[in-house]
PDB file of C-alpha atoms and ligand atoms in Angstrom:
ATOM      1  CA  UNK A   1      30.102 -13.933  46.064  1.00 74.00           C
ATOM      2  CA  UNK A   2      33.748 -14.610  46.800  1.00 94.00           C
ATOM      3  CA  UNK A   3      33.747 -18.398  47.172  1.00 98.00           C
ATOM      4  CA  UNK A   4      36.728 -20.702  46.408  1.00 98.00           C
ATOM      5  CA  UNK A   5      34.639 -23.613  45.153  1.00 98.00           C
ATOM      6  CA  UNK A   6      32.315 -21.361  43.091  1.00 98.00           C
ATOM      7  CA  UNK A   7      35.503 -20.005  41.435  1.00 98.00           C
ATOM      8  CA  UNK A   8      36.796 -23.549  40.822  1.00 98.00           C
ATOM      9  CA  UNK A   9      33.422 -24.641  39.374  1.00 98.00           C
ATOM     10  CA  UNK A  10      33.470 -21.589  37.070  1.00 97.00           C
ATOM     11  CA  UNK A  11      36.993 -22.454  35.927  1.00 97.00           C
ATOM     12  CA  UNK A  12      38.444 -19.234  37.304  1.00 97.00           C
ATOM     13  CA  UNK A  13      40.764 -21.183  39.609  1.00 98.00           C
ATOM     14  CA  UNK A  14      42.467 -24.191  38.058  1.00 98.00           C
ATOM     15  CA  UNK A  15      41.741 -27.714  39.277  1.00 98.00           C
ATOM     16  CA  UNK A  16      42.214 -31.269  38.114  1.00 98.00           C
ATOM     17  CA  UNK A  17      38.819 -32.280  36.743  1.00 98.00           C
ATOM     18  CA  UNK A  18      37.300 -35.692  37.428  1.00 98.00           C
ATOM     19  CA  UNK A  19      33.817 -35.106  36.032  1.00 98.00           C
ATOM     20  CA  UNK A  20      31.550 -32.266  34.972  1.00 98.00           C
ATOM     21  CA  UNK A  21      27.966 -31.781  33.843  1.00 98.00           C
ATOM     22  CA  UNK A  22      25.503 -28.868  33.940  1.00 98.00           C
ATOM     23  CA  UNK A  23      24.870 -29.279  37.669  1.00 98.00           C
ATOM     24  CA  UNK A  24      27.946 -30.791  39.234  1.00 98.00           C
ATOM     25  CA  UNK A  25      31.722 -30.469  39.149  1.00 98.00           C
ATOM     26  CA  UNK A  26      34.148 -33.043  40.570  1.00 98.00           C
ATOM     27  CA  UNK A  27      37.917 -32.481  40.993  1.00 98.00           C
ATOM     28  CA  UNK A  28      40.890 -33.920  42.851  1.00 98.00           C
ATOM     29  CA  UNK A  29      41.575 -32.590  46.335  1.00 99.00           C
ATOM     30  CA  UNK A  30      44.727 -30.438  46.522  1.00 98.00           C
ATOM     31  CA  UNK A  31      45.790 -32.205  49.751  1.00 98.00           C
ATOM     32  CA  UNK A  32      44.789 -35.851  49.269  1.00 98.00           C
ATOM     33  CA  UNK A  33      44.091 -37.930  52.366  1.00 98.00           C
ATOM     34  CA  UNK A  34      43.946 -41.243  50.469  1.00 98.00           C
ATOM     35  CA  UNK A  35      45.367 -42.624  47.201  1.00 98.00           C
ATOM     36  CA  UNK A  36      42.068 -41.519  45.597  1.00 98.00           C
ATOM     37  CA  UNK A  37      40.567 -38.326  46.981  1.00 98.00           C
ATOM     38  CA  UNK A  38      38.281 -36.134  44.968  1.00 99.00           C
ATOM     39  CA  UNK A  39      35.504 -33.652  45.759  1.00 99.00           C
ATOM     40  CA  UNK A  40      32.026 -33.463  44.257  1.00 99.00           C
ATOM     41  CA  UNK A  41      30.361 -30.035  44.386  1.00 98.00           C
ATOM     42  CA  UNK A  42      27.154 -28.537  43.085  1.00 98.00           C
ATOM     43  CA  UNK A  43      27.847 -25.703  40.630  1.00 98.00           C
ATOM     44  CA  UNK A  44      25.312 -23.544  42.434  1.00 98.00           C
ATOM     45  CA  UNK A  45      26.371 -22.253  45.829  1.00 98.00           C
ATOM     46  CA  UNK A  46      25.043 -24.112  48.870  1.00 98.00           C
ATOM     47  CA  UNK A  47      26.823 -23.438  52.170  1.00 98.00           C
ATOM     48  CA  UNK A  48      26.813 -26.963  53.598  1.00 98.00           C
ATOM     49  CA  UNK A  49      24.564 -29.972  54.363  1.00 98.00           C
ATOM     50  CA  UNK A  50      22.850 -27.711  56.910  1.00 98.00           C
ATOM     51  CA  UNK A  51      21.596 -25.512  54.027  1.00 98.00           C
ATOM     52  CA  UNK A  52      20.036 -28.412  52.076  1.00 98.00           C
ATOM     53  CA  UNK A  53      16.272 -28.021  51.749  1.00 98.00           C
ATOM     54  CA  UNK A  54      13.248 -28.976  49.576  1.00 98.00           C
ATOM     55  CA  UNK A  55      14.300 -26.537  46.874  1.00 98.00           C
ATOM     56  CA  UNK A  56      17.892 -27.689  46.423  1.00 98.00           C
ATOM     57  CA  UNK A  57      17.952 -31.341  47.538  1.00 98.00           C
ATOM     58  CA  UNK A  58      17.652 -32.733  44.014  1.00 98.00           C
ATOM     59  CA  UNK A  59      21.194 -31.531  43.310  1.00 98.00           C
ATOM     60  CA  UNK A  60      22.420 -33.464  46.338  1.00 98.00           C
ATOM     61  CA  UNK A  61      20.782 -36.596  44.907  1.00 98.00           C
ATOM     62  CA  UNK A  62      22.566 -35.824  41.654  1.00 98.00           C
ATOM     63  CA  UNK A  63      25.907 -35.514  43.462  1.00 98.00           C
ATOM     64  CA  UNK A  64      25.410 -39.079  44.726  1.00 98.00           C
ATOM     65  CA  UNK A  65      24.488 -40.332  41.233  1.00 98.00           C
ATOM     66  CA  UNK A  66      27.775 -38.825  40.030  1.00 98.00           C
ATOM     67  CA  UNK A  67      29.712 -40.451  42.890  1.00 98.00           C
ATOM     68  CA  UNK A  68      28.196 -43.836  41.982  1.00 98.00           C
ATOM     69  CA  UNK A  69      28.950 -43.407  38.293  1.00 98.00           C
ATOM     70  CA  UNK A  70      32.500 -42.039  38.627  1.00 98.00           C
ATOM     71  CA  UNK A  71      33.663 -44.598  41.199  1.00 98.00           C
ATOM     72  CA  UNK A  72      32.293 -47.390  38.937  1.00 98.00           C
ATOM     73  CA  UNK A  73      34.189 -45.942  35.980  1.00 98.00           C
ATOM     74  CA  UNK A  74      37.355 -45.799  38.104  1.00 98.00           C
ATOM     75  CA  UNK A  75      36.862 -49.451  39.105  1.00 98.00           C
ATOM     76  CA  UNK A  76      36.508 -48.520  42.761  1.00 98.00           C
ATOM     77  CA  UNK A  77      34.106 -50.727  44.689  1.00 95.00           C
ATOM     78  CA  UNK A  78      34.924 -49.584  48.215  1.00 98.00           C
ATOM     79  CA  UNK A  79      35.069 -45.958  49.155  1.00 98.00           C
ATOM     80  CA  UNK A  80      34.060 -43.435  51.778  1.00 98.00           C
ATOM     81  CA  UNK A  81      31.929 -40.302  51.263  1.00 98.00           C
ATOM     82  CA  UNK A  82      32.355 -37.501  53.790  1.00 98.00           C
ATOM     83  CA  UNK A  83      30.773 -34.075  54.122  1.00 98.00           C
ATOM     84  CA  UNK A  84      32.086 -31.965  56.990  1.00 98.00           C
ATOM     85  CA  UNK A  85      29.420 -29.494  58.117  1.00 98.00           C
ATOM     86  CA  UNK A  86      30.435 -26.594  60.289  1.00 98.00           C
ATOM     87  CA  UNK A  87      33.663 -25.590  61.997  1.00 97.00           C
ATOM     88  CA  UNK A  88      33.705 -28.209  64.738  1.00 97.00           C
ATOM     89  CA  UNK A  89      33.264 -30.993  62.181  1.00 98.00           C
ATOM     90  CA  UNK A  90      36.232 -29.643  60.194  1.00 97.00           C
ATOM     91  CA  UNK A  91      34.555 -27.820  57.314  1.00 98.00           C
ATOM     92  CA  UNK A  92      37.150 -25.396  55.951  1.00 98.00           C
ATOM     93  CA  UNK A  93      35.449 -24.365  52.689  1.00 98.00           C
ATOM     94  CA  UNK A  94      31.871 -23.066  53.067  1.00 98.00           C
ATOM     95  CA  UNK A  95      30.531 -24.495  49.805  1.00 98.00           C
ATOM     96  CA  UNK A  96      28.842 -27.909  50.002  1.00 98.00           C
ATOM     97  CA  UNK A  97      31.200 -30.702  48.960  1.00 98.00           C
ATOM     98  CA  UNK A  98      31.398 -34.450  49.236  1.00 99.00           C
ATOM     99  CA  UNK A  99      34.826 -35.959  49.740  1.00 98.00           C
ATOM    100  CA  UNK A 100      35.257 -39.317  48.011  1.00 99.00           C
ATOM    101  CA  UNK A 101      38.140 -41.314  49.509  1.00 98.00           C
ATOM    102  CA  UNK A 102      39.431 -44.703  48.416  1.00 98.00           C
ATOM    103  CA  UNK A 103      42.505 -46.860  48.008  1.00 98.00           C
ATOM    104  CA  UNK A 104      43.428 -47.538  51.603  1.00 98.00           C
ATOM    105  CA  UNK A 105      41.971 -49.064  54.746  1.00 97.00           C
ATOM    106  CA  UNK A 106      39.647 -46.583  56.511  1.00 97.00           C
ATOM    107  CA  UNK A 107      39.313 -46.292  60.264  1.00 96.00           C
ATOM    108  CA  UNK A 108      36.078 -46.124  62.185  1.00 97.00           C
ATOM    109  CA  UNK A 109      35.103 -44.097  64.137  1.00 96.00           C
ATOM    110  CA  UNK A 110      36.646 -41.136  62.292  1.00 91.00           C
ATOM    111  CA  UNK A 111      38.881 -38.806  64.311  1.00 84.00           C
TER     112      UNK A 111
HETATM  113  P1  5GP B 201      36.680 -29.442  54.196  1.00 70.76           P
HETATM  114  O1  5GP B 201      37.882 -29.145  55.067  1.00 70.76           O
HETATM  115  O2  5GP B 201      35.815 -28.210  54.035  1.00 70.76           O
HETATM  116  O3  5GP B 201      35.890 -30.648  54.598  1.00 70.76           O
HETATM  117  O4  5GP B 201      37.263 -29.785  52.785  1.00 70.76           O
HETATM  118  C1  5GP B 201      37.857 -28.851  51.947  1.00 70.76           C
HETATM  119  C2  5GP B 201      38.807 -29.559  51.061  1.00 70.76           C
HETATM  120  O5  5GP B 201      39.162 -28.711  49.973  1.00 70.76           O
HETATM  121  C3  5GP B 201      40.139 -29.940  51.769  1.00 70.76           C
HETATM  122  O6  5GP B 201      40.328 -31.347  51.716  1.00 70.76           O
HETATM  123  C4  5GP B 201      41.219 -29.177  50.983  1.00 70.76           C
HETATM  124  O7  5GP B 201      42.394 -29.906  50.821  1.00 70.76           O
HETATM  125  C5  5GP B 201      40.500 -28.916  49.662  1.00 70.76           C
HETATM  126  N1  5GP B 201      40.928 -27.688  49.021  1.00 70.76           N
HETATM  127  C6  5GP B 201      41.112 -26.454  49.590  1.00 70.76           C
HETATM  128  N2  5GP B 201      41.486 -25.565  48.665  1.00 70.76           N
HETATM  129  C7  5GP B 201      41.589 -26.224  47.476  1.00 70.76           C
HETATM  130  C8  5GP B 201      41.952 -25.823  46.168  1.00 70.76           C
HETATM  131  O8  5GP B 201      42.254 -24.668  45.873  1.00 70.76           O
HETATM  132  N3  5GP B 201      41.944 -26.794  45.198  1.00 70.76           N
HETATM  133  C9  5GP B 201      41.601 -28.083  45.505  1.00 70.76           C
HETATM  134  N4  5GP B 201      41.626 -28.961  44.459  1.00 70.76           N
HETATM  135  N5  5GP B 201      41.235 -28.497  46.718  1.00 70.76           N
HETATM  136  C10 5GP B 201      41.230 -27.574  47.703  1.00 70.76           C
HETATM  137 ZN1   ZN B 202      30.349 -21.312  46.458  1.00 70.76          ZN
END
């Protein structure tokens, strides 16, 4: 499958790595929206949150364990996690990813 984030997870497209294990890859966003902005993705292809199910949800739990661990290691105690799902919500890459944003005041509600 021709998928940008599968290619990044496989190392075929370069990225600035934050964290990696057998299930998950995390890397800095190419167009950061905050002083800290990285993405956490499962190495296996899942289209979006809408494609999460009983079979693959353990990897989503693992993504959140990684977010907790990595933010702690970075000394970040306040951050936002975002997953855009579908075109209207602003998803531009159809491979499940969690944005982790920190280092500035965040607005609510989001735009
Ligand atoms: P989405 O718009 O789907 O919620 O998030 C996709 C994110 O991927 C965007 O924030 C965008 O800047 C980032 N992105 C797109 N292409 C690349 C790339 O080639 N490398 C990196 N590091 N980030 C990318
Ligand atoms: Zn993919």
